[in-house]
mmCIF file of C-alpha atoms in Angstrom:
data_model
loop_
_atom_site.group_PDB
_atom_site.id
_atom_site.type_symbol
_atom_site.label_atom_id
_atom_site.label_comp_id
_atom_site.label_asym_id
_atom_site.label_seq_id
_atom_site.Cartn_x
_atom_site.Cartn_y
_atom_site.Cartn_z
ATOM 1 C CA UNK A 1 -148.920 -140.982 103.379
ATOM 2 C CA UNK A 2 -151.048 -142.934 104.073
ATOM 3 C CA UNK A 3 -150.992 -146.868 103.758
ATOM 4 C CA UNK A 4 -153.513 -147.026 101.599
ATOM 5 C CA UNK A 5 -152.300 -144.830 99.157
ATOM 6 C CA UNK A 6 -148.132 -146.591 99.607
ATOM 7 C CA UNK A 7 -150.973 -150.443 99.129
ATOM 8 C CA UNK A 8 -154.056 -149.342 97.649
ATOM 9 C CA UNK A 9 -156.375 -151.692 97.135
ATOM 10 C CA UNK A 10 -156.986 -151.596 93.544
ATOM 11 C CA UNK A 11 -153.791 -153.385 93.205
ATOM 12 C CA UNK A 12 -155.417 -157.343 93.260
ATOM 13 C CA UNK A 13 -157.699 -156.143 90.574
ATOM 14 C CA UNK A 14 -154.993 -154.467 88.297
ATOM 15 C CA UNK A 15 -152.982 -157.673 89.132
ATOM 16 C CA UNK A 16 -155.526 -160.244 88.395
ATOM 17 C CA UNK A 17 -156.391 -158.440 84.725
ATOM 18 C CA UNK A 18 -152.440 -158.520 83.906
ATOM 19 C CA UNK A 19 -152.767 -161.815 85.268
ATOM 20 C CA UNK A 20 -155.337 -163.194 82.591
ATOM 21 C CA UNK A 21 -153.239 -160.518 79.409
ATOM 22 C CA UNK A 22 -150.907 -162.893 80.637
ATOM 23 C CA UNK A 23 -152.268 -166.089 79.381
ATOM 24 C CA UNK A 24 -152.248 -167.332 83.466
ATOM 25 C CA UNK A 25 -154.977 -168.784 84.871
ATOM 26 C CA UNK A 26 -153.193 -167.155 88.644
ATOM 27 C CA UNK A 27 -150.513 -166.339 90.861
ATOM 28 C CA UNK A 28 -148.929 -167.953 93.581
ATOM 29 C CA UNK A 29 -147.088 -165.406 95.889
ATOM 30 C CA UNK A 30 -145.073 -166.711 98.686
ATOM 31 C CA UNK A 31 -143.439 -164.382 101.023
ATOM 32 C CA UNK A 32 -141.719 -161.590 99.440
ATOM 33 C CA UNK A 33 -141.879 -158.215 98.186
ATOM 34 C CA UNK A 34 -144.346 -158.840 95.331
ATOM 35 C CA UNK A 35 -147.030 -160.322 98.084
ATOM 36 C CA UNK A 36 -146.448 -157.147 100.432
ATOM 37 C CA UNK A 37 -146.677 -154.980 97.130
ATOM 38 C CA UNK A 38 -150.138 -156.619 96.261
ATOM 39 C CA UNK A 39 -151.450 -157.037 100.110
ATOM 40 C CA UNK A 40 -148.827 -155.125 101.944
ATOM 41 C CA UNK A 41 -148.216 -158.255 104.241
ATOM 42 C CA UNK A 42 -144.883 -158.712 105.445
ATOM 43 C CA UNK A 43 -145.060 -162.320 106.162
ATOM 44 C CA UNK A 44 -142.534 -164.118 107.165
ATOM 45 C CA UNK A 45 -140.253 -167.061 104.952
ATOM 46 C CA UNK A 46 -140.698 -170.488 106.830
ATOM 47 C CA UNK A 47 -141.004 -174.065 106.530
ATOM 48 C CA UNK A 48 -144.514 -173.158 106.888
ATOM 49 C CA UNK A 49 -146.889 -172.517 103.931
ATOM 50 C CA UNK A 50 -147.756 -168.955 103.576
ATOM 51 C CA UNK A 51 -149.210 -168.188 99.641
ATOM 52 C CA UNK A 52 -151.582 -165.340 98.316
ATOM 53 C CA UNK A 53 -153.621 -167.470 95.439
ATOM 54 C CA UNK A 54 -154.734 -164.671 93.014
ATOM 55 C CA UNK A 55 -157.188 -166.029 90.338
ATOM 56 C CA UNK A 56 -157.048 -164.116 86.881
ATOM 57 C CA UNK A 57 -160.759 -164.346 87.540
ATOM 58 C CA UNK A 58 -162.424 -164.859 91.824
ATOM 59 C CA UNK A 59 -161.474 -164.757 94.891
ATOM 60 C CA UNK A 60 -158.166 -164.391 96.163
ATOM 61 C CA UNK A 61 -157.109 -166.420 98.452
ATOM 62 C CA UNK A 62 -154.583 -165.669 101.111
ATOM 63 C CA UNK A 63 -152.866 -169.354 102.844
ATOM 64 C CA UNK A 64 -150.883 -169.052 106.358
ATOM 65 C CA UNK A 65 -149.959 -170.905 109.038
ATOM 66 C CA UNK A 66 -152.816 -171.012 112.018
ATOM 67 C CA UNK A 67 -150.193 -169.167 114.415
ATOM 68 C CA UNK A 68 -149.784 -166.014 111.918
ATOM 69 C CA UNK A 69 -152.890 -165.577 111.234
ATOM 70 C CA UNK A 70 -153.523 -162.675 113.891
ATOM 71 C CA UNK A 71 -150.277 -161.428 111.340
ATOM 72 C CA UNK A 72 -151.953 -161.788 108.235
ATOM 73 C CA UNK A 73 -156.032 -160.116 109.892
ATOM 74 C CA UNK A 74 -153.142 -157.397 110.937
ATOM 75 C CA UNK A 75 -151.379 -155.929 107.275
ATOM 76 C CA UNK A 76 -151.894 -153.015 106.114
ATOM 77 C CA UNK A 77 -154.216 -153.749 103.523
ATOM 78 C CA UNK A 78 -154.690 -157.645 103.006
ATOM 79 C CA UNK A 79 -158.231 -157.365 101.928
ATOM 80 C CA UNK A 80 -158.740 -161.338 100.971
ATOM 81 C CA UNK A 81 -160.226 -164.605 102.424
ATOM 82 C CA UNK A 82 -157.912 -165.690 104.538
ATOM 83 C CA UNK A 83 -157.644 -169.899 105.383
ATOM 84 C CA UNK A 84 -155.271 -171.328 107.873
ATOM 85 C CA UNK A 85 -153.623 -174.168 108.755
ATOM 86 C CA UNK A 86 -152.884 -176.095 111.719
ATOM 87 C CA UNK A 87 -149.274 -177.960 111.795
ATOM 88 C CA UNK A 88 -148.571 -181.235 110.450
ATOM 89 C CA UNK A 89 -151.698 -180.530 107.858
ATOM 90 C CA UNK A 90 -151.063 -180.524 104.555
ATOM 91 C CA UNK A 91 -151.501 -176.891 102.940
ATOM 92 C CA UNK A 92 -151.067 -177.986 99.599
ATOM 93 C CA UNK A 93 -154.588 -178.851 98.861
ATOM 94 C CA UNK A 94 -155.901 -175.383 100.252
ATOM 95 C CA UNK A 95 -154.240 -174.153 97.139
ATOM 96 C CA UNK A 96 -155.328 -176.573 94.878
ATOM 97 C CA UNK A 97 -159.214 -175.199 96.746
ATOM 98 C CA UNK A 98 -158.586 -171.763 96.285
ATOM 99 C CA UNK A 99 -158.001 -172.234 92.392
ATOM 100 C CA UNK A 100 -161.637 -173.482 92.410
ATOM 101 C CA UNK A 101 -160.734 -175.497 88.961
ATOM 102 C CA UNK A 102 -158.265 -176.912 86.809
ATOM 103 C CA UNK A 103 -155.661 -175.086 85.667
ATOM 104 C CA UNK A 104 -153.727 -174.821 82.391
ATOM 105 C CA UNK A 105 -150.716 -172.287 83.891
ATOM 106 C CA UNK A 106 -149.694 -170.399 86.957
ATOM 107 C CA UNK A 107 -146.982 -167.904 87.370
ATOM 108 C CA UNK A 108 -144.832 -168.578 90.655
ATOM 109 C CA UNK A 109 -143.507 -165.764 92.579
ATOM 110 C CA UNK A 110 -139.532 -165.159 91.021
ATOM 111 C CA UNK A 111 -137.835 -166.310 94.640
ATOM 112 C CA UNK A 112 -139.968 -168.711 95.840
ATOM 113 C CA UNK A 113 -138.245 -171.298 97.873
ATOM 114 C CA UNK A 114 -137.646 -174.683 96.199
ATOM 115 C CA UNK A 115 -139.505 -176.677 98.103
ATOM 116 C CA UNK A 116 -142.710 -175.048 97.437
ATOM 117 C CA UNK A 117 -142.064 -175.159 93.552
ATOM 118 C CA UNK A 118 -141.706 -178.300 94.089
ATOM 119 C CA UNK A 119 -144.707 -179.082 96.778
ATOM 120 C CA UNK A 120 -147.336 -177.010 94.162
ATOM 121 C CA UNK A 121 -145.955 -179.139 91.353
ATOM 122 C CA UNK A 122 -146.761 -182.272 92.900
ATOM 123 C CA UNK A 123 -149.878 -180.847 93.619
ATOM 124 C CA UNK A 124 -150.986 -179.514 90.137
ATOM 125 C CA UNK A 125 -148.973 -181.566 87.736
ATOM 126 C CA UNK A 126 -151.102 -180.252 84.796
ATOM 127 C CA UNK A 127 -149.934 -176.788 85.262
ATOM 128 C CA UNK A 128 -147.116 -175.134 83.706
ATOM 129 C CA UNK A 129 -145.468 -173.046 85.654
ATOM 130 C CA UNK A 130 -144.250 -169.732 84.988
ATOM 131 C CA UNK A 131 -142.181 -166.398 86.253
ATOM 132 C CA UNK A 132 -144.373 -164.554 88.379
ATOM 133 C CA UNK A 133 -142.567 -161.643 87.488
ATOM 134 C CA UNK A 134 -143.527 -161.517 83.997
ATOM 135 C CA UNK A 135 -146.825 -159.818 84.982
ATOM 136 C CA UNK A 136 -145.697 -158.598 88.285
ATOM 137 C CA UNK A 137 -142.441 -156.468 86.716
ATOM 138 C CA UNK A 138 -144.494 -154.238 84.342
ATOM 139 C CA UNK A 139 -146.770 -153.143 87.645
ATOM 140 C CA UNK A 140 -143.905 -152.367 90.354
ATOM 141 C CA UNK A 141 -141.493 -150.793 87.797
ATOM 142 C CA UNK A 142 -142.940 -147.084 87.631
ATOM 143 C CA UNK A 143 -143.433 -146.230 91.052
ATOM 144 C CA UNK A 144 -146.737 -143.808 92.835
ATOM 145 C CA UNK A 145 -146.315 -140.970 94.490
ATOM 146 C CA UNK A 146 -146.771 -142.775 97.266
ATOM 147 C CA UNK A 147 -143.809 -144.871 96.700
ATOM 148 C CA UNK A 148 -141.893 -142.188 95.394
ATOM 149 C CA UNK A 149 -142.229 -140.501 99.097
ATOM 150 C CA UNK A 150 -141.734 -143.571 100.440
ATOM 151 C CA UNK A 151 -138.212 -143.793 98.575
ATOM 152 C CA UNK A 152 -137.182 -140.404 99.299
ATOM 153 C CA UNK A 153 -138.127 -140.424 102.880
ATOM 154 C CA UNK A 154 -135.785 -143.841 103.027
ATOM 155 C CA UNK A 155 -133.329 -141.544 100.786
ATOM 156 C CA UNK A 156 -133.039 -138.802 103.248
ATOM 157 C CA UNK A 157 -133.044 -141.132 106.660
ATOM 158 C CA UNK A 158 -129.383 -142.895 105.109
ATOM 159 C CA UNK A 159 -128.508 -139.326 104.005
ATOM 160 C CA UNK A 160 -128.383 -138.490 107.981
ATOM 161 C CA UNK A 161 -126.276 -141.509 108.643
ATOM 162 C CA UNK A 162 -123.820 -140.197 105.809
ATOM 163 C CA UNK A 163 -123.652 -136.891 107.484
ATOM 164 C CA UNK A 164 -122.511 -138.233 110.653
ATOM 165 C CA UNK A 165 -119.672 -140.380 109.107
ATOM 166 C CA UNK A 166 -117.137 -138.300 110.511
ATOM 167 C CA UNK A 167 -118.078 -139.158 114.358
ATOM 168 C CA UNK A 168 -116.416 -142.887 113.060
ATOM 169 C CA UNK A 169 -114.222 -142.915 110.383
ATOM 170 C CA UNK A 170 -110.553 -142.318 111.990
ATOM 171 C CA UNK A 171 -107.317 -143.795 111.372
ATOM 172 C CA UNK A 172 -106.774 -146.927 113.796
ATOM 173 C CA UNK A 173 -110.273 -147.954 113.956
ATOM 174 C CA UNK A 174 -110.916 -151.604 112.245
ATOM 175 C CA UNK A 175 -113.714 -151.159 108.709
ATOM 176 C CA UNK A 176 -115.680 -153.845 111.324
ATOM 177 C CA UNK A 177 -116.232 -151.233 114.472
ATOM 178 C CA UNK A 178 -117.146 -148.482 111.964
ATOM 179 C CA UNK A 179 -119.568 -150.570 110.375
ATOM 180 C CA UNK A 180 -121.382 -151.318 114.167
ATOM 181 C CA UNK A 181 -121.642 -147.948 114.491
ATOM 182 C CA UNK A 182 -123.559 -147.456 111.351
ATOM 183 C CA UNK A 183 -125.240 -149.472 111.597
ATOM 184 C CA UNK A 184 -126.805 -148.762 114.907
ATOM 185 C CA UNK A 185 -127.100 -145.182 113.222
ATOM 186 C CA UNK A 186 -129.272 -146.701 110.135
ATOM 187 C CA UNK A 187 -131.939 -147.713 112.943
ATOM 188 C CA UNK A 188 -131.753 -144.702 114.639
ATOM 189 C CA UNK A 189 -132.162 -143.144 111.668
ATOM 190 C CA UNK A 190 -135.597 -144.476 111.102
ATOM 191 C CA UNK A 191 -134.919 -147.925 109.535
ATOM 192 C CA UNK A 192 -136.689 -150.944 110.558
ATOM 193 C CA UNK A 193 -133.729 -153.420 109.431
ATOM 194 C CA UNK A 194 -130.364 -152.912 107.964
ATOM 195 C CA UNK A 195 -129.517 -154.346 104.473
ATOM 196 C CA UNK A 196 -126.404 -153.452 103.863
ATOM 197 C CA UNK A 197 -123.076 -152.009 105.233
ATOM 198 C CA UNK A 198 -120.012 -151.810 103.336
ATOM 199 C CA UNK A 199 -117.065 -150.562 105.010
ATOM 200 C CA UNK A 200 -114.206 -150.323 102.017
ATOM 201 C CA UNK A 201 -110.572 -149.004 103.275
ATOM 202 C CA UNK A 202 -107.360 -148.730 100.533
ATOM 203 C CA UNK A 203 -107.131 -152.151 99.077
ATOM 204 C CA UNK A 204 -110.693 -153.264 99.979
ATOM 205 C CA UNK A 205 -112.160 -150.204 98.464
ATOM 206 C CA UNK A 206 -111.006 -152.007 94.615
ATOM 207 C CA UNK A 207 -113.683 -154.921 95.369
ATOM 208 C CA UNK A 208 -117.182 -153.443 94.950
ATOM 209 C CA UNK A 209 -118.658 -155.648 97.242
ATOM 210 C CA UNK A 210 -116.343 -156.291 99.885
ATOM 211 C CA UNK A 211 -118.273 -155.872 103.038
ATOM 212 C CA UNK A 212 -116.067 -155.409 106.101
ATOM 213 C CA UNK A 213 -113.134 -156.781 107.513
ATOM 214 C CA UNK A 214 -110.825 -156.397 110.776
ATOM 215 C CA UNK A 215 -108.293 -154.470 108.985
ATOM 216 C CA UNK A 216 -107.758 -151.553 110.546
ATOM 217 C CA UNK A 217 -108.290 -148.055 108.461
ATOM 218 C CA UNK A 218 -104.759 -146.002 107.550
ATOM 219 C CA UNK A 219 -104.147 -142.248 107.649
ATOM 220 C CA UNK A 220 -104.487 -141.146 104.036
ATOM 221 C CA UNK A 221 -106.616 -144.542 102.563
ATOM 222 C CA UNK A 222 -109.880 -143.456 100.746
ATOM 223 C CA UNK A 223 -112.466 -145.186 102.368
ATOM 224 C CA UNK A 224 -115.703 -146.187 100.470
ATOM 225 C CA UNK A 225 -118.871 -146.950 102.065
ATOM 226 C CA UNK A 226 -121.961 -148.422 100.800
ATOM 227 C CA UNK A 227 -125.207 -148.505 102.971
ATOM 228 C CA UNK A 228 -128.726 -149.073 103.090
ATOM 229 C CA UNK A 229 -131.835 -150.416 105.057
ATOM 230 C CA UNK A 230 -135.349 -150.889 105.231
ATOM 231 C CA UNK A 231 -137.724 -148.173 106.386
ATOM 232 C CA UNK A 232 -141.274 -149.339 107.983
ATOM 233 C CA UNK A 233 -143.263 -148.446 105.150
ATOM 234 C CA UNK A 234 -141.325 -151.670 103.149
ATOM 235 C CA UNK A 235 -139.325 -149.158 100.841
ATOM 236 C CA UNK A 236 -135.559 -149.063 100.913
ATOM 237 C CA UNK A 237 -132.232 -147.117 100.850
ATOM 238 C CA UNK A 238 -128.646 -147.169 99.062
ATOM 239 C CA UNK A 239 -127.004 -144.777 99.154
ATOM 240 C CA UNK A 240 -122.392 -144.005 98.525
ATOM 241 C CA UNK A 241 -120.078 -141.955 99.744
ATOM 242 C CA UNK A 242 -116.622 -141.557 99.328
ATOM 243 C CA UNK A 243 -114.252 -140.539 102.075
ATOM 244 C CA UNK A 244 -110.579 -139.658 102.498
ATOM 245 C CA UNK A 245 -109.638 -139.957 106.314
ATOM 246 C CA UNK A 246 -106.477 -138.864 107.952
ATOM 247 C CA UNK A 247 -103.919 -138.049 105.937
ATOM 248 C CA UNK A 248 -103.243 -136.689 101.834
ATOM 249 C CA UNK A 249 -105.097 -138.898 99.089
ATOM 250 C CA UNK A 250 -102.434 -141.843 97.206
ATOM 251 C CA UNK A 251 -101.204 -140.585 93.941
ATOM 252 C CA UNK A 252 -103.534 -139.967 91.037
ATOM 253 C CA UNK A 253 -106.758 -140.651 93.948
ATOM 254 C CA UNK A 254 -107.807 -136.899 93.563
ATOM 255 C CA UNK A 255 -107.313 -136.626 89.543
ATOM 256 C CA UNK A 256 -109.626 -139.627 89.011
ATOM 257 C CA UNK A 257 -112.071 -138.991 91.679
ATOM 258 C CA UNK A 258 -113.094 -135.745 90.110
ATOM 259 C CA UNK A 259 -113.144 -137.754 86.777
ATOM 260 C CA UNK A 260 -116.018 -140.155 88.658
ATOM 261 C CA UNK A 261 -117.538 -136.971 90.108
ATOM 262 C CA UNK A 262 -118.144 -135.637 86.179
ATOM 263 C CA UNK A 263 -119.350 -139.194 85.299
ATOM 264 C CA UNK A 264 -121.623 -139.510 88.032
ATOM 265 C CA UNK A 265 -122.979 -135.973 87.502
ATOM 266 C CA UNK A 266 -123.561 -136.905 83.356
ATOM 267 C CA UNK A 267 -125.600 -140.060 83.798
ATOM 268 C CA UNK A 268 -127.802 -138.413 86.420
ATOM 269 C CA UNK A 269 -128.205 -135.595 84.098
ATOM 270 C CA UNK A 270 -129.248 -137.551 81.045
ATOM 271 C CA UNK A 271 -132.222 -138.714 82.492
ATOM 272 C CA UNK A 272 -135.262 -138.321 81.074
ATOM 273 C CA UNK A 273 -138.224 -140.480 79.743
ATOM 274 C CA UNK A 274 -137.481 -142.012 76.612
ATOM 275 C CA UNK A 275 -133.699 -142.431 77.141
ATOM 276 C CA UNK A 276 -132.372 -145.983 77.568
ATOM 277 C CA UNK A 277 -130.921 -148.314 80.892
ATOM 278 C CA UNK A 278 -128.161 -149.130 78.238
ATOM 279 C CA UNK A 279 -127.795 -144.936 77.288
ATOM 280 C CA UNK A 280 -128.238 -144.100 80.982
ATOM 281 C CA UNK A 281 -125.157 -146.761 81.472
ATOM 282 C CA UNK A 282 -122.849 -145.414 78.433
ATOM 283 C CA UNK A 283 -123.501 -141.629 79.624
ATOM 284 C CA UNK A 284 -121.642 -142.873 82.776
ATOM 285 C CA UNK A 285 -118.877 -144.568 81.269
ATOM 286 C CA UNK A 286 -117.603 -141.966 78.675
ATOM 287 C CA UNK A 287 -115.992 -139.831 81.210
ATOM 288 C CA UNK A 288 -114.273 -142.588 82.755
ATOM 289 C CA UNK A 289 -113.401 -143.891 79.440
ATOM 290 C CA UNK A 290 -112.239 -141.526 78.051
ATOM 291 C CA UNK A 291 -109.834 -140.529 81.215
ATOM 292 C CA UNK A 292 -108.633 -144.157 80.881
ATOM 293 C CA UNK A 293 -110.301 -145.754 83.384
ATOM 294 C CA UNK A 294 -112.748 -147.842 81.509
ATOM 295 C CA UNK A 295 -112.024 -150.711 82.721
ATOM 296 C CA UNK A 296 -111.583 -150.439 86.054
ATOM 297 C CA UNK A 297 -115.693 -149.707 86.234
ATOM 298 C CA UNK A 298 -116.636 -153.530 86.802
ATOM 299 C CA UNK A 299 -120.214 -153.418 87.244
ATOM 300 C CA UNK A 300 -123.240 -151.980 85.564
ATOM 301 C CA UNK A 301 -124.265 -148.274 86.402
ATOM 302 C CA UNK A 302 -127.653 -149.009 88.113
ATOM 303 C CA UNK A 303 -130.283 -150.476 89.710
ATOM 304 C CA UNK A 304 -133.865 -150.211 90.312
ATOM 305 C CA UNK A 305 -135.812 -149.666 94.032
ATOM 306 C CA UNK A 306 -138.563 -149.987 95.708
ATOM 307 C CA UNK A 307 -139.718 -153.135 97.911
ATOM 308 C CA UNK A 308 -136.299 -154.786 97.013
ATOM 309 C CA UNK A 309 -133.127 -153.405 96.976
ATOM 310 C CA UNK A 310 -132.298 -154.484 93.688
ATOM 311 C CA UNK A 311 -135.178 -154.588 91.184
ATOM 312 C CA UNK A 312 -136.543 -153.452 87.006
ATOM 313 C CA UNK A 313 -135.248 -151.248 86.034
ATOM 314 C CA UNK A 314 -131.058 -151.715 85.002
ATOM 315 C CA UNK A 315 -129.095 -149.841 84.178
ATOM 316 C CA UNK A 316 -126.616 -151.567 81.643
ATOM 317 C CA UNK A 317 -125.415 -151.809 78.662
ATOM 318 C CA UNK A 318 -127.777 -154.393 76.405
ATOM 319 C CA UNK A 319 -131.241 -153.154 78.302
ATOM 320 C CA UNK A 320 -132.811 -150.919 75.326
ATOM 321 C CA UNK A 321 -135.987 -150.631 77.221
ATOM 322 C CA UNK A 322 -137.163 -146.377 77.801
ATOM 323 C CA UNK A 323 -136.909 -145.108 80.755
ATOM 324 C CA UNK A 324 -140.229 -144.154 82.297
ATOM 325 C CA UNK A 325 -141.576 -141.644 84.672
ATOM 326 C CA UNK A 326 -141.690 -143.117 87.918
ATOM 327 C CA UNK A 327 -139.101 -145.581 87.510
ATOM 328 C CA UNK A 328 -136.759 -145.564 90.204
ATOM 329 C CA UNK A 329 -133.300 -146.629 90.365
ATOM 330 C CA UNK A 330 -129.590 -145.990 91.033
ATOM 331 C CA UNK A 331 -126.823 -144.265 89.578
ATOM 332 C CA UNK A 332 -123.482 -145.221 90.936
ATOM 333 C CA UNK A 333 -120.144 -145.442 88.821
ATOM 334 C CA UNK A 334 -117.365 -146.642 90.384
ATOM 335 C CA UNK A 335 -113.362 -146.841 89.388
ATOM 336 C CA UNK A 336 -111.921 -149.682 91.557
ATOM 337 C CA UNK A 337 -107.482 -149.996 90.952
ATOM 338 C CA UNK A 338 -107.173 -153.577 92.498
ATOM 339 C CA UNK A 339 -104.400 -153.869 94.973
ATOM 340 C CA UNK A 340 -104.964 -149.971 95.862
ATOM 341 C CA UNK A 341 -108.211 -148.349 96.069
ATOM 342 C CA UNK A 342 -110.889 -147.432 94.527
ATOM 343 C CA UNK A 343 -114.160 -145.206 94.752
ATOM 344 C CA UNK A 344 -117.882 -144.980 94.392
ATOM 345 C CA UNK A 345 -120.752 -142.378 94.331
ATOM 346 C CA UNK A 346 -124.453 -143.572 94.471
ATOM 347 C CA UNK A 347 -127.618 -141.618 94.466
ATOM 348 C CA UNK A 348 -130.936 -142.995 94.286
ATOM 349 C CA UNK A 349 -133.253 -141.262 91.273
ATOM 350 C CA UNK A 350 -136.477 -141.544 89.760
ATOM 351 C CA UNK A 351 -137.336 -140.439 86.758
ATOM 352 C CA UNK A 352 -139.925 -137.596 86.307
ATOM 353 C CA UNK A 353 -141.818 -136.754 83.334
ATOM 354 C CA UNK A 354 -139.563 -134.340 82.227
ATOM 355 C CA UNK A 355 -136.154 -135.124 83.734
ATOM 356 C CA UNK A 356 -134.615 -136.742 86.689
ATOM 357 C CA UNK A 357 -135.012 -136.114 90.307
ATOM 358 C CA UNK A 358 -132.189 -136.797 93.349
ATOM 359 C CA UNK A 359 -133.541 -138.715 96.582
ATOM 360 C CA UNK A 360 -130.327 -138.559 97.948
ATOM 361 C CA UNK A 361 -129.253 -134.911 98.233
ATOM 362 C CA UNK A 362 -125.726 -134.940 100.253
ATOM 363 C CA UNK A 363 -123.100 -133.629 98.242
ATOM 364 C CA UNK A 364 -120.831 -135.865 96.917
ATOM 365 C CA UNK A 365 -117.705 -134.029 96.427
ATOM 366 C CA UNK A 366 -114.992 -136.128 98.262
ATOM 367 C CA UNK A 367 -114.847 -136.006 102.285
ATOM 368 C CA UNK A 368 -111.686 -135.700 104.138
ATOM 369 C CA UNK A 369 -112.724 -136.810 107.775
#
């Protein structure tokens, strides 16, 4: 996939049109996924202001610290006028100048630092502040073929790591020791950064966001391994498998693991254009509830993924927005028995014009090591 396909130049114009349609005069985007989505620039987030000023009409301007100008100019598809500021100077008047006149309402990057929000409020006291996500969410929620290809590349890379789990998971090693090996493998598989490594053995597996600890893995314990990273493209991986290490499974674990497999499969198979996020969530919950484990499924069924690890759409009760072709998200039901053990199975999938495509392709059955 070419960089022009992944970060096409017409995104800026599309965003300007959407900004105008939303009743905003401009978007003001500091470092983060929205800025990268529009320009390809993976900007450093720091105390020095970097801000894309994207007026609804007129020329976009990227305001950067002077020492970061070379990086901005080298970005894949910056394609905008660059204005820099020296250390010790106030950059906020540059934002006002780039806007070219009075503005009534601006959209700020959803995850802008508070000090920058307040700096912009002081520089533009008469402008209402809204979230840029109101505009950009609709542009980002449906992935282009190039974005799907980037997510598939990320999925294949994280699958490589899961296929090597037998090299590291064994009784007596601590979760942290295993996680260190996994993190190195994530980078070796092609990721430029490790976003997270969860290695949750035995009772720790009942905590969905456990992380790692210095607790040794016991023989016969289930181990939940949830891992993900960011590829050079900027697009992310996220995949969970549950393993059984060095002995027979605990009582009732095999039974509820098969329930979980059925639930994950049912949710994947339910994905198609027109089904709502809530309905996909319900498809995963039905088998788990029928088997008596409903209260042990503690979280939503899935989250969108792209340049962010978590983004729209979310598969959760109450989300009645229909899925559309190009939407990419996780399917990750779990069963968690507090103080005992837990299990989760997670794949990234894409809603297609007539169904679903799995981007993680390793087996979902319980793997005994």
